[in-house]
Coordinates of C-alpha atoms and ligand atoms in Angstrom, one line a residue:
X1 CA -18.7 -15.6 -10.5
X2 CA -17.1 -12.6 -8.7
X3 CA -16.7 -13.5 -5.1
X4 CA -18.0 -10.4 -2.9
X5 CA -15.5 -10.5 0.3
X6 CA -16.2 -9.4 3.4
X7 CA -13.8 -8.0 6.1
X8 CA -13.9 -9.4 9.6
X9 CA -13.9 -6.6 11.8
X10 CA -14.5 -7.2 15.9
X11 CA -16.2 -10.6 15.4
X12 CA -18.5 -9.4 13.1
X13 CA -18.4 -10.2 8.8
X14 CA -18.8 -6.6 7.6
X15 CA -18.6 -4.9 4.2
X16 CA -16.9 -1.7 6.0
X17 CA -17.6 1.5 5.9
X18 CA -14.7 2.9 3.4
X19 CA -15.3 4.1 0.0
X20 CA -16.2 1.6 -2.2
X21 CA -14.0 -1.4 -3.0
X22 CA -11.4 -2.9 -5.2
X23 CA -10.3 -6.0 -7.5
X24 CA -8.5 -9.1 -6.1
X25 CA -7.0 -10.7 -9.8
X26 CA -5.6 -14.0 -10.6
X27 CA -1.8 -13.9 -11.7
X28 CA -2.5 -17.1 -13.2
X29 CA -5.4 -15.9 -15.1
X30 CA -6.0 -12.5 -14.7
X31 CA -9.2 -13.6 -13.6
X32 CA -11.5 -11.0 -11.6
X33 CA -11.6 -13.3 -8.5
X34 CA -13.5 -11.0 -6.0
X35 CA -14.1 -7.5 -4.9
X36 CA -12.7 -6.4 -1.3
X37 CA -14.4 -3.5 0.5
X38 CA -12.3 -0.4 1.6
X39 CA -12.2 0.3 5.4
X40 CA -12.2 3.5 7.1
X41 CA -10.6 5.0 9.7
X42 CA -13.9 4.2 11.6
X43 CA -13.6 0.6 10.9
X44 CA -10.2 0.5 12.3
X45 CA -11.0 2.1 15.7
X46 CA -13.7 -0.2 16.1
X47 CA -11.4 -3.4 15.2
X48 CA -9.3 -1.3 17.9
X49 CA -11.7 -1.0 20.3
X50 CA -13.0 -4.5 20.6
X51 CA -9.2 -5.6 20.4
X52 CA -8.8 -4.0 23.9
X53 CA -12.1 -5.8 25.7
X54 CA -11.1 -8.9 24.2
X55 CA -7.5 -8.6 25.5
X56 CA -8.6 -7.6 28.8
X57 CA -10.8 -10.6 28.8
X58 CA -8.5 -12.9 27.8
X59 CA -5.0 -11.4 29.7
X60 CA -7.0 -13.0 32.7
X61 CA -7.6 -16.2 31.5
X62 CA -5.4 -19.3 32.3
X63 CA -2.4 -20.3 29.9
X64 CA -3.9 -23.6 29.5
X65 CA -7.6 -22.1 28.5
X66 CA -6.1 -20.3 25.8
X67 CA -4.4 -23.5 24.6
X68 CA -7.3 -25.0 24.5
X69 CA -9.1 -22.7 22.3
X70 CA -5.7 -23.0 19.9
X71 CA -5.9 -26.4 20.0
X72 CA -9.6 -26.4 19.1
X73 CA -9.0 -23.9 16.1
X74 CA -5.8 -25.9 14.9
X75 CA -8.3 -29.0 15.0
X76 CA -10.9 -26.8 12.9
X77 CA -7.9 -26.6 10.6
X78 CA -7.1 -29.6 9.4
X79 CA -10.5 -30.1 7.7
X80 CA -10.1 -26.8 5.4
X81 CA -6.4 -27.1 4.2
X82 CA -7.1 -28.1 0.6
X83 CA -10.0 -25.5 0.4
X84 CA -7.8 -22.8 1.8
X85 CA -5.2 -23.8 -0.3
X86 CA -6.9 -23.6 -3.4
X87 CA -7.9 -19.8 -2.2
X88 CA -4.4 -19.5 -2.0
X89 CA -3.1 -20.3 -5.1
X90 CA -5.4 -18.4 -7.0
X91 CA -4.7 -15.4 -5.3
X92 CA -1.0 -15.9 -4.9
X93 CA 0.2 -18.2 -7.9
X94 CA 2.0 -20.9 -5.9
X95 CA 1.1 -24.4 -7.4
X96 CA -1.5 -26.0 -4.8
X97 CA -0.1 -29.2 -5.3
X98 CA 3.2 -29.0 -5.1
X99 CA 2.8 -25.9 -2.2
X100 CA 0.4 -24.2 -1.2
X101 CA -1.1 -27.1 0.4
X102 CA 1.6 -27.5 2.5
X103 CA 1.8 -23.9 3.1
X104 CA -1.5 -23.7 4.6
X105 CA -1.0 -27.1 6.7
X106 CA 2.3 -25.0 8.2
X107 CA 0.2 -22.3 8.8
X108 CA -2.0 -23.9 11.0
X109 CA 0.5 -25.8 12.8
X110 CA 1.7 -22.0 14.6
X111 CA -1.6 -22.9 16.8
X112 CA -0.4 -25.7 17.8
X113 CA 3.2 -24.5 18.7
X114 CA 2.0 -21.7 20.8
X115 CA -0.6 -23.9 22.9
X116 CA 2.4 -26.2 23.3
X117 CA 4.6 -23.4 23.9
X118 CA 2.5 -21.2 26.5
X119 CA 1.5 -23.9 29.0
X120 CA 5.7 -23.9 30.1
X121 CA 5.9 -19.9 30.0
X122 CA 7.5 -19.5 33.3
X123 CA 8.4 -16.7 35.7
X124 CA 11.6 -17.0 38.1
X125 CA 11.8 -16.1 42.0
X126 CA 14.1 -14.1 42.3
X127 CA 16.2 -13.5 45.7
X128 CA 16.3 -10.5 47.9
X129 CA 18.2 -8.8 50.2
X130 CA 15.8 -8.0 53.1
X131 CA 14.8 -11.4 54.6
X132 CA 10.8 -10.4 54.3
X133 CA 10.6 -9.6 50.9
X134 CA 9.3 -11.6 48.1
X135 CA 10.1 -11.0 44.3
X136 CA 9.2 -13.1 41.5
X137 CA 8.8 -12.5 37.6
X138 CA 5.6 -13.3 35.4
X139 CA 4.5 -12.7 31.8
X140 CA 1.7 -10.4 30.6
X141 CA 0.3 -9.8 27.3
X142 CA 1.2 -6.8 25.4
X143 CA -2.6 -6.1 24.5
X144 CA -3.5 -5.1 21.1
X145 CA -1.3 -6.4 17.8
X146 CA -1.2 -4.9 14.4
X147 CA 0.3 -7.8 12.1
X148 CA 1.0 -6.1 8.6
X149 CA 2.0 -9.2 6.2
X150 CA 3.4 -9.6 2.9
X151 CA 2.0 -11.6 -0.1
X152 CA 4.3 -14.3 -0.3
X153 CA 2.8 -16.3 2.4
X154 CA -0.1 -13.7 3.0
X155 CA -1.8 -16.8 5.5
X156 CA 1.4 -18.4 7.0
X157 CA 3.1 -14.9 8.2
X158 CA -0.1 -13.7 9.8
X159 CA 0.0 -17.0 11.4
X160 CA 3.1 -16.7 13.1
X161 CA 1.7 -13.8 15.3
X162 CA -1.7 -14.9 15.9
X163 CA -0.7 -18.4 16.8
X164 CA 1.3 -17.2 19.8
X165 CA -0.2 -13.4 20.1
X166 CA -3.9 -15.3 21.0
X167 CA -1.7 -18.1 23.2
X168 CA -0.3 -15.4 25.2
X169 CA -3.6 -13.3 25.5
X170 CA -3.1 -10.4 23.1
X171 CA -5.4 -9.4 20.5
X172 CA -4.1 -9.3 16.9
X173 CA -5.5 -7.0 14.2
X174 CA -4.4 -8.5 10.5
X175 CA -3.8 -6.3 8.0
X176 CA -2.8 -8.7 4.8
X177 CA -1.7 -7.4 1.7
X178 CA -4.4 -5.9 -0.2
X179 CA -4.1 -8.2 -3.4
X180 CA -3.2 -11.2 -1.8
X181 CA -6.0 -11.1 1.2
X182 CA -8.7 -13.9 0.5
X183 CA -6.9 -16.6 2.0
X184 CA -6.7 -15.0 5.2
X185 CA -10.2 -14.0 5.5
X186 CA -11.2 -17.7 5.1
X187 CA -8.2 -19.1 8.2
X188 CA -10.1 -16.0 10.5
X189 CA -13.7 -17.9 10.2
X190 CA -11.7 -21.0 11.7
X191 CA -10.8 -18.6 15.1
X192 CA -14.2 -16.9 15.0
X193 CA -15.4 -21.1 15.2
X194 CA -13.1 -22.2 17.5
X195 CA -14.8 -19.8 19.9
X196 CA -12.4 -16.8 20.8
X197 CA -13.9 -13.7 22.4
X198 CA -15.1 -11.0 19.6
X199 CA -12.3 -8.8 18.5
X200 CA -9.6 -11.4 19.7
X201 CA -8.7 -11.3 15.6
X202 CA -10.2 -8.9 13.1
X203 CA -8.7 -9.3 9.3
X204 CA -8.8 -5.9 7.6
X205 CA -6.9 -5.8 4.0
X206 CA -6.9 -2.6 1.8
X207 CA -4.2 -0.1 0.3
X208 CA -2.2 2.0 1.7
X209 CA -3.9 4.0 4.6
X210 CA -5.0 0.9 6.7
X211 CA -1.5 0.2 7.2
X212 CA -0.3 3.4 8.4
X213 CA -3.7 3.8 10.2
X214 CA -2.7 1.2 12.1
X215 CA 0.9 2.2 13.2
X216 CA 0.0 5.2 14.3
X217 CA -2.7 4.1 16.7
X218 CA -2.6 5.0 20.3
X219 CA -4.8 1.7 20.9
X220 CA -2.1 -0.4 19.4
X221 CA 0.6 -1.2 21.3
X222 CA 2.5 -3.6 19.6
X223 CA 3.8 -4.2 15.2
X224 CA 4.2 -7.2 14.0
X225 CA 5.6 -6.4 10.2
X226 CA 6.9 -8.9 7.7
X227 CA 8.2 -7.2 4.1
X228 CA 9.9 -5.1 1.9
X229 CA 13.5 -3.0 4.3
X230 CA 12.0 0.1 2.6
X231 CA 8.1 -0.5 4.2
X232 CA 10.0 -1.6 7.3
X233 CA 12.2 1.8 8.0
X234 CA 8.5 3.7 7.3
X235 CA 6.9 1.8 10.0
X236 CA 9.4 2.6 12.4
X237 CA 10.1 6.1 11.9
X238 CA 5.9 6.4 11.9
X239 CA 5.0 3.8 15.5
X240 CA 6.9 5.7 17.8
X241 CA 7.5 3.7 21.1
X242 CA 5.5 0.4 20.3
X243 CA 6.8 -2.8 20.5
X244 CA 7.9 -4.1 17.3
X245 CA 8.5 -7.3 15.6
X246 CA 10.5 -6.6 12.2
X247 CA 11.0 -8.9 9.7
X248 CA 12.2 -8.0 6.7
X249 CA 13.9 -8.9 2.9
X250 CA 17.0 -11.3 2.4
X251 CA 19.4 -11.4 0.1
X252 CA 21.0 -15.2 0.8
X253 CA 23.9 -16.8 -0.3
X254 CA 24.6 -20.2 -0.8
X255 CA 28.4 -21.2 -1.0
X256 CA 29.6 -24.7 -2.6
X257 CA 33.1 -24.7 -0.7
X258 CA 36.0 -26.6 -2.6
X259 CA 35.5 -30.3 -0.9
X260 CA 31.4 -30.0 -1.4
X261 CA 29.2 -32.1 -3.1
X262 CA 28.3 -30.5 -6.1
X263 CA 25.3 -32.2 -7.4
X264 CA 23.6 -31.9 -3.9
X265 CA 24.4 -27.9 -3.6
X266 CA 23.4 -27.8 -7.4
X267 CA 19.5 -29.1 -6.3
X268 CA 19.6 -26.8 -3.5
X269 CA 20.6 -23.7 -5.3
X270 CA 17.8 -24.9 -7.7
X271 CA 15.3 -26.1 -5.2
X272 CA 16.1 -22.1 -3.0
X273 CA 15.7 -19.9 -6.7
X274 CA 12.1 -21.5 -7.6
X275 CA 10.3 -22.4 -4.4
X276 CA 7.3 -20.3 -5.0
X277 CA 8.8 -18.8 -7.7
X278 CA 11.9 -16.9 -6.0
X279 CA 9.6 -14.9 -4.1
X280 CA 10.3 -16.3 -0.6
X281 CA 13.4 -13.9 2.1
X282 CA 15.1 -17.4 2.2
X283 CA 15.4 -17.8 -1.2
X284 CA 18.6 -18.4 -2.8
X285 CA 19.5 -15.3 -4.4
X286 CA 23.4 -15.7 -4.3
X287 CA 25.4 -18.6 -5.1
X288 CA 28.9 -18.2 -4.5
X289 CA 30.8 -21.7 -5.9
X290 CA 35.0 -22.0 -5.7
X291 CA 36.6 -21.2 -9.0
X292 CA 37.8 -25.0 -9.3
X293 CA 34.1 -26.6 -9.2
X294 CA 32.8 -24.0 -11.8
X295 CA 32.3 -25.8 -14.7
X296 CA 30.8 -28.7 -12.6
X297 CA 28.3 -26.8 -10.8
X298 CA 27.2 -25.3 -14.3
X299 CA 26.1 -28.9 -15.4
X300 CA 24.8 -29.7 -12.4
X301 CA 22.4 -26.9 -12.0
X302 CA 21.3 -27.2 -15.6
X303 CA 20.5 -30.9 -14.9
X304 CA 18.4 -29.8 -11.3
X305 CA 16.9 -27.1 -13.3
X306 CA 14.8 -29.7 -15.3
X307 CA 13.0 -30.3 -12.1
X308 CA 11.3 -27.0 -12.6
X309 CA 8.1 -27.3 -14.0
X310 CA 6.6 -23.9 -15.4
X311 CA 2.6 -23.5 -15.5
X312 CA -0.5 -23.5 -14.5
X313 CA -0.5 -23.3 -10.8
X314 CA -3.8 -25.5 -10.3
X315 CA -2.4 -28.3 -12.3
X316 CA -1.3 -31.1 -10.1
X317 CA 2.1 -31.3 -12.4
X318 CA 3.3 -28.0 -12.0
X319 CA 6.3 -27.1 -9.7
X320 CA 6.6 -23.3 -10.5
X321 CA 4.0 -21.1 -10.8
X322 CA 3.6 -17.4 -12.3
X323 CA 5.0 -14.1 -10.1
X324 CA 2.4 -12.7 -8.1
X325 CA 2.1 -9.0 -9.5
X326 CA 3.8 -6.5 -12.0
X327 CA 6.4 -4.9 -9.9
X328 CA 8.5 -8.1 -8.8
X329 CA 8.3 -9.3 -12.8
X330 CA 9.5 -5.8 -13.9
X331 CA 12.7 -6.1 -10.9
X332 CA 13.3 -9.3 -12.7
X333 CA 13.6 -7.9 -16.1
X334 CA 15.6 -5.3 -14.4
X335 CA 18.4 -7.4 -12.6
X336 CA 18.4 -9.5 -15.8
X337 CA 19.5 -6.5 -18.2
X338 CA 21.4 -5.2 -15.5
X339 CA 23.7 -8.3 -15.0
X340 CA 23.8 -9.0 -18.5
X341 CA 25.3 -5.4 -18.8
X342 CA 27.8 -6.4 -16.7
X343 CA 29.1 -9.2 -17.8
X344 CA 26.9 -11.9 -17.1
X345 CA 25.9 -14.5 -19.3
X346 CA 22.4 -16.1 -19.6
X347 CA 22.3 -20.0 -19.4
X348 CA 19.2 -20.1 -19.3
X349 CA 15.6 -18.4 -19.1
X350 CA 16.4 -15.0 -18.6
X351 CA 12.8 -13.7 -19.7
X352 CA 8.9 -13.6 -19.4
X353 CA 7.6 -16.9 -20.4
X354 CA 5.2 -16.6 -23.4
X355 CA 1.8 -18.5 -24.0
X356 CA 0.5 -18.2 -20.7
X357 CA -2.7 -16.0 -20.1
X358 CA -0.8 -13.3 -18.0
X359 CA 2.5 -12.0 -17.9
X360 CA 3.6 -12.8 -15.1
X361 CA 5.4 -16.4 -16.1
X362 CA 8.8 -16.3 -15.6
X363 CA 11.5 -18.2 -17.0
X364 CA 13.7 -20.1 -14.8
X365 CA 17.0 -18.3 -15.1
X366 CA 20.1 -19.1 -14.7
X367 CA 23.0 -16.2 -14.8
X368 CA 26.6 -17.0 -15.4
X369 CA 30.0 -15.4 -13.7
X370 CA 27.9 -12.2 -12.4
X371 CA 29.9 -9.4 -11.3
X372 CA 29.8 -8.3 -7.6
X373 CA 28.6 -4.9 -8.0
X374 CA 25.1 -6.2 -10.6
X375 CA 22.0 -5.4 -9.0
X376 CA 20.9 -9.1 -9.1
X377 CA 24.0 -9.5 -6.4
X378 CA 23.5 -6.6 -4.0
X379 CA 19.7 -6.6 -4.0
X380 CA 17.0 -9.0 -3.2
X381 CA 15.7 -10.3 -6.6
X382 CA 12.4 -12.0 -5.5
X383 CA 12.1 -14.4 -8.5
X384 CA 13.5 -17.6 -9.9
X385 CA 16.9 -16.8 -10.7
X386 CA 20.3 -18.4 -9.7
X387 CA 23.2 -16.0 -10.1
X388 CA 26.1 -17.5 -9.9
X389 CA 29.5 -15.9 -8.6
X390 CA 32.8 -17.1 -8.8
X391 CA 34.9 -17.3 -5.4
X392 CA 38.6 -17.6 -5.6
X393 CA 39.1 -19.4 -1.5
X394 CA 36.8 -19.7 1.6
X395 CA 37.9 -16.4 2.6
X396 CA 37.0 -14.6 -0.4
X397 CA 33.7 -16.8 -0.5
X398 CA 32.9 -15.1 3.1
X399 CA 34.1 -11.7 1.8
X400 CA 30.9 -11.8 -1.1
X401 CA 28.7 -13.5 1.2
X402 CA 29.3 -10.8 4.2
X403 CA 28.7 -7.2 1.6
X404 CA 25.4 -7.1 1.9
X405 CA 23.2 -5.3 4.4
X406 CA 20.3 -8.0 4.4
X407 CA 21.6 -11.2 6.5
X408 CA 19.0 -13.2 7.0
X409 CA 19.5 -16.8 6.0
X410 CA 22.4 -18.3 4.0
X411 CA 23.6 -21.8 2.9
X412 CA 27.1 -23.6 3.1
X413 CA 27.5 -27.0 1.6
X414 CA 30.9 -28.9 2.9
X415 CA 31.7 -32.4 3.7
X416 CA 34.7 -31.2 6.2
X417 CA 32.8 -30.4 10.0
X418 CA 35.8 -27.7 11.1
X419 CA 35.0 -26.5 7.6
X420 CA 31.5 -26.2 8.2
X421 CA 31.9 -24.4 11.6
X422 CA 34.5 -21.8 10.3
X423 CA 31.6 -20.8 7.8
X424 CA 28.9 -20.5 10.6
X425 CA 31.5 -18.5 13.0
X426 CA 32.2 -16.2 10.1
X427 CA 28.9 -15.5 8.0
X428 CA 27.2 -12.6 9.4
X429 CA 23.5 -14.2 8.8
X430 CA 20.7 -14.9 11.6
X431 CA 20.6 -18.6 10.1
X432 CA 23.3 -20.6 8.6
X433 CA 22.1 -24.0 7.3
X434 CA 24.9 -26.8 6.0
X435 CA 24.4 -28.9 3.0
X436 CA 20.6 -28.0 2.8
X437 CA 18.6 -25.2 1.0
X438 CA 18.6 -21.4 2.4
X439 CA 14.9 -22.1 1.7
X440 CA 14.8 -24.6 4.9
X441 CA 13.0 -23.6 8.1
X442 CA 11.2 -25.3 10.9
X443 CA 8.3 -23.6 12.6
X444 CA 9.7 -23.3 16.0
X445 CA 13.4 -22.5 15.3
X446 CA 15.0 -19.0 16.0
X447 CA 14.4 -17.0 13.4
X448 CA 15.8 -13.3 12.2
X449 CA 18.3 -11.5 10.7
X450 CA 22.0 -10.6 11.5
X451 CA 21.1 -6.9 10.7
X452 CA 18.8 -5.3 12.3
X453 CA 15.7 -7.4 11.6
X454 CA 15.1 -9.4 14.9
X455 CA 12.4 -12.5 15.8
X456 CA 12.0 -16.1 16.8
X457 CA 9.2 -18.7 16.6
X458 CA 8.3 -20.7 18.8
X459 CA 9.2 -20.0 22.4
X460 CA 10.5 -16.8 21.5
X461 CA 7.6 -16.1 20.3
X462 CA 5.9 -16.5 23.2
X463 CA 8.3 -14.0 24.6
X464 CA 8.0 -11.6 22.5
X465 CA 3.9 -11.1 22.9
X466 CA 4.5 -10.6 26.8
X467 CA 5.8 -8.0 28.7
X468 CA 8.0 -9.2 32.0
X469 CA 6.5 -7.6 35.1
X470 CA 8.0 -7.8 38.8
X471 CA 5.7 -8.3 41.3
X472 CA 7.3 -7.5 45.0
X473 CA 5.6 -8.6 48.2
X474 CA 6.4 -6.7 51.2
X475 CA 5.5 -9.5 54.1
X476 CA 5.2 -8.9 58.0
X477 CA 7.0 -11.8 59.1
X478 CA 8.5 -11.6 62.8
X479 CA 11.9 -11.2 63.2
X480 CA 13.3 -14.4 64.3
X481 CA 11.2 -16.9 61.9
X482 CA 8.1 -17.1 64.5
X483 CA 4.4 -17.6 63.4
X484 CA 2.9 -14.6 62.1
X485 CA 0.0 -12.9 64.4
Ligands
NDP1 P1 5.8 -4.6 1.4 O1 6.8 -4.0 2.3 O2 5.5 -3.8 0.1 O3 4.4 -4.8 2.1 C1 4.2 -5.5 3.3 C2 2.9 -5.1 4.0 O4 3.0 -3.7 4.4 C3 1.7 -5.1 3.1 O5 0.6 -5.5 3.8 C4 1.6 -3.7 2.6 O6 0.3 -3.3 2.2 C5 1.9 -2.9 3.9 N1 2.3 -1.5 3.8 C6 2.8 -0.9 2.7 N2 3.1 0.4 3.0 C7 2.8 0.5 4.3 C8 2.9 1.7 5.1 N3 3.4 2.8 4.8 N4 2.5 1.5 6.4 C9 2.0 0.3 6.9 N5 1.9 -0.8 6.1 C10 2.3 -0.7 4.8 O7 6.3 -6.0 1.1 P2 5.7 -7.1 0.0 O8 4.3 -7.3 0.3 O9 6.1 -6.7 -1.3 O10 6.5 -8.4 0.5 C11 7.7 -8.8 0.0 C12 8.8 -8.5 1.0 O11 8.6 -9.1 2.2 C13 10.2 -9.0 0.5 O12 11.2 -8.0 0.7 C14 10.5 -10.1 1.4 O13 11.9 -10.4 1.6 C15 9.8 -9.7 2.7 N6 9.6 -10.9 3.5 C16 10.3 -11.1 4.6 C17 10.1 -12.3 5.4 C18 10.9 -12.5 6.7 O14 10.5 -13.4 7.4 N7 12.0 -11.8 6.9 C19 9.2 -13.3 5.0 C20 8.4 -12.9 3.8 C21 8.6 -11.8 3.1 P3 -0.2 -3.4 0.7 O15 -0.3 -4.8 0.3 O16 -1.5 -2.8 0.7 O17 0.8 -2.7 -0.1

């Protein structure tokens, strides 16, 4: 039966008060999963409102209260993963086995970080150069988040903010993507649980004007946006002076340097191109291999590739599920033709997969000797597709890696070290990873990209929700160090 959602809007379960509502579909089945109400503006200044009192409640509380309400809510976690999960992969597409349950165990873990993370966010004393003064630093809360999230890990992303935004003190209003949005509504009945003041986390999905509703709030002071470059430059020419936390799309490469070991970087490149179906920023979307370990890597990769188990996303078996909407399989179809064009030649895949319920099964694809200047190069594909590019040295390897404008997270594999560290000094990428996936990440690490697109997890996290202040004390103390009247 259709599932009727509700929006969770200042602690309260809500069908809104926009017009009407719209369909959340299956990309598995097409099924008609659930109808989500439409907000208003109305709703949003509500969400907005208790935001505020519940950041002025909690901006006062200890570090170590908050913590403890994390830690309680991460508890709550662990005993809805699977359910979650299953939410998740009928929504998204990723296979629950194989993924999403992980996925949503991750998520949760981003409570736990922060309540780790926030009980050692420290100030400094500072010194000064009159003898009675007093100066030291501490952290405040922003106040009120918008997080505006993607649907390629439409419960993990929103995570990463209200893990550490609630740690710190701040409130965070989720806006999810509208299709993708159940799985999200479910994780906010574990905070309402775990006991957080109303408003601490509202979860308000819909299409298009809730978003820019959002940015252009005077009761918002802070964006937290993960997705497309193009969504990201609208956000910021539309919040004004807010903080902002940007993270946007990735274009990585993944180099098999002349000493590397090929089978290893073949399962990698493999592994990177159909983790939840390509559509992941870290994904492998380049790899650049040395002209002399060509032929190699071509048999390797079609070897790894067999790993890749195309289907139903709720059967336990399946590694690879369908694309999550229209628009990313039509980009697919798109770079294909495009690189074919070219020049390039199709090992493998290279199509929509047929027999399936929807359309939106893709064929793992492998693409042979693509040119430089094919669209599947220069731009973020977002499916399950290694294109492979032919390097004649390390410095022409760097030289492909380097043109592109989205440097996020990219792979080297090498057995030499001083190999190894001449890639990292000269890959212009906010991660470089050796002789491992561009799909690898740890919850806590640093986290961004080389170009413009800036974060961190973890402790910098924490950072990032506070504002520094000063505080200076002006003290009467006697002259000569006596005992103040
Ligand atoms: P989009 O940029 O299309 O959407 C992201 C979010 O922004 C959605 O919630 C969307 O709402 C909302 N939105 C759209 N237009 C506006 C607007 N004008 N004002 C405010 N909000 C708006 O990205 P996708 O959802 O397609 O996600 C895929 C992209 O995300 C890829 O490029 C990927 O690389 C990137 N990404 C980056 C990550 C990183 O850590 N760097 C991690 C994961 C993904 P709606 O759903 O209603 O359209």
């Amino acid at each position: 039966m259709t599932k009727q959602l509700e929006l969770f809007i200042a602690g309260e379960w809500t069908k809104g008060t926009g017009d009407g509502s719209y369909e959340l579909r299956s990309p598995g089945t097409g099924e008609h999963l659930a109808d989500v109400p439409r907000a208003s503006q109305a709703d949003i200044d509500r969400a907005v409102a208790a935001a505020y009192a519940a950041s002025e409640e909690m901006r006062h509380w200890s570090a170590f209260e908050r913590a403890e309400l994390c830690l309680r809510a991460y508890e709550l976690w662990q005993g809805r993963v699977e359910e979650i999960a299953r939410i998740l992969t009928m929504e998204q597409g990723k296979p629950w086995r194989a993924e999403a349950i992980d996925d949503i165990a991750e998520s949760g873990d981003y409570l736990q970080i922060a309540a780790e993370d926030v009980k050692r966010m420290k100030g400094e004393l500072i010194p000064t150069t009159e003898r009675n003064r007093r100066m030291f630093t501490v952290r405040r809360p922003v106040g009120v988040w918008a997080a505006i999230t993607p649907w390629n890990f439409p419960v993990m992303i929103p995570m990463e903010t209200v893990g550490p935004g609630l740690a710190t003190g701040n409130a965070i209003i989720v806006k999810p993507p509208s299709h993708t949005c159940w799985a999200m509504l479910e994780a906010a009945r574990i905070i309402e649980e775990a006991g957080f003041p109303k408003g601490a986390l509202s979860v308000i999905p819909g299409d298009g004007d809730v978003g820019e509703w959002l940015v252009t709030h005077p009761g918002i002071q802070g964006i937290s946006f993960t997705g497309s470059s193009e969504t990201g430059k609208r956000i910021v020419a539309a919040m004004g002076l807010k903080r902002s936390i940007m993270e946007m799309s990735g274009n990585g490469p993944l180099i098999v340097a002349s000493d590397a070991d090929v089978e290893a970087a073949a399962v990698a490149a493999v592994y990177g191109a159909y983790y939840n179906a390509g559509q992941v920023c870290t994904a492998t979307e380049r790899v650049i291999v040395m002209d002399h370990l060509h032929d190699e890597f071509v048999d390797a990769t079609l070897k790894a590739a067999e790993a890749v188990r195309l289907g139903d996303p709720l059967d336990d078996e399946t590694t690879m599920g369908p694309l999550n909407n229209e628009p990313v399989a039509a980009k697919m179809d798109r770079h294909i033709s495009d690189a074919v064009g070219k020049g390039a030649e199709v090992l493998m895949g290279g199509g929509r997969a047929t027999g399936y319920t929807t359309n939106l099964y893709y064929e793992f694809t492998v693409l042979d000797r693509v040119p430089e200047d094919a669209l599947v190069s220069r731009e973020e594909s977002f499916g399950p597709v290694v294109p492979i590019l032919v390097a004649r040295d390390d410095e022409d390897a760097i030289g492909i890696a380097n043109r592109t404008h989205l440097g996020l997270q990219a792979a080297v594999f090498t057995n030499d070290v001083s190999k190894a560290f001449w890639y990292a000094d000269h890959i212009r990428s906010g991660t470089v990873i050796v002789n491992d996936s561009t799909d690898f990440w740890e919850t806590f690490q640093p986290f961004g990209g080389a170009a413009g697109t800036e974060t961190g997890w973890g402790r910098q996290r924490i950072e990032e929700f506070t504002d520094l202040q000063t505080v200076v004390f002006n003290l009467s103390l006697p002259p000569q160090g006596g005992v103040p009247a």
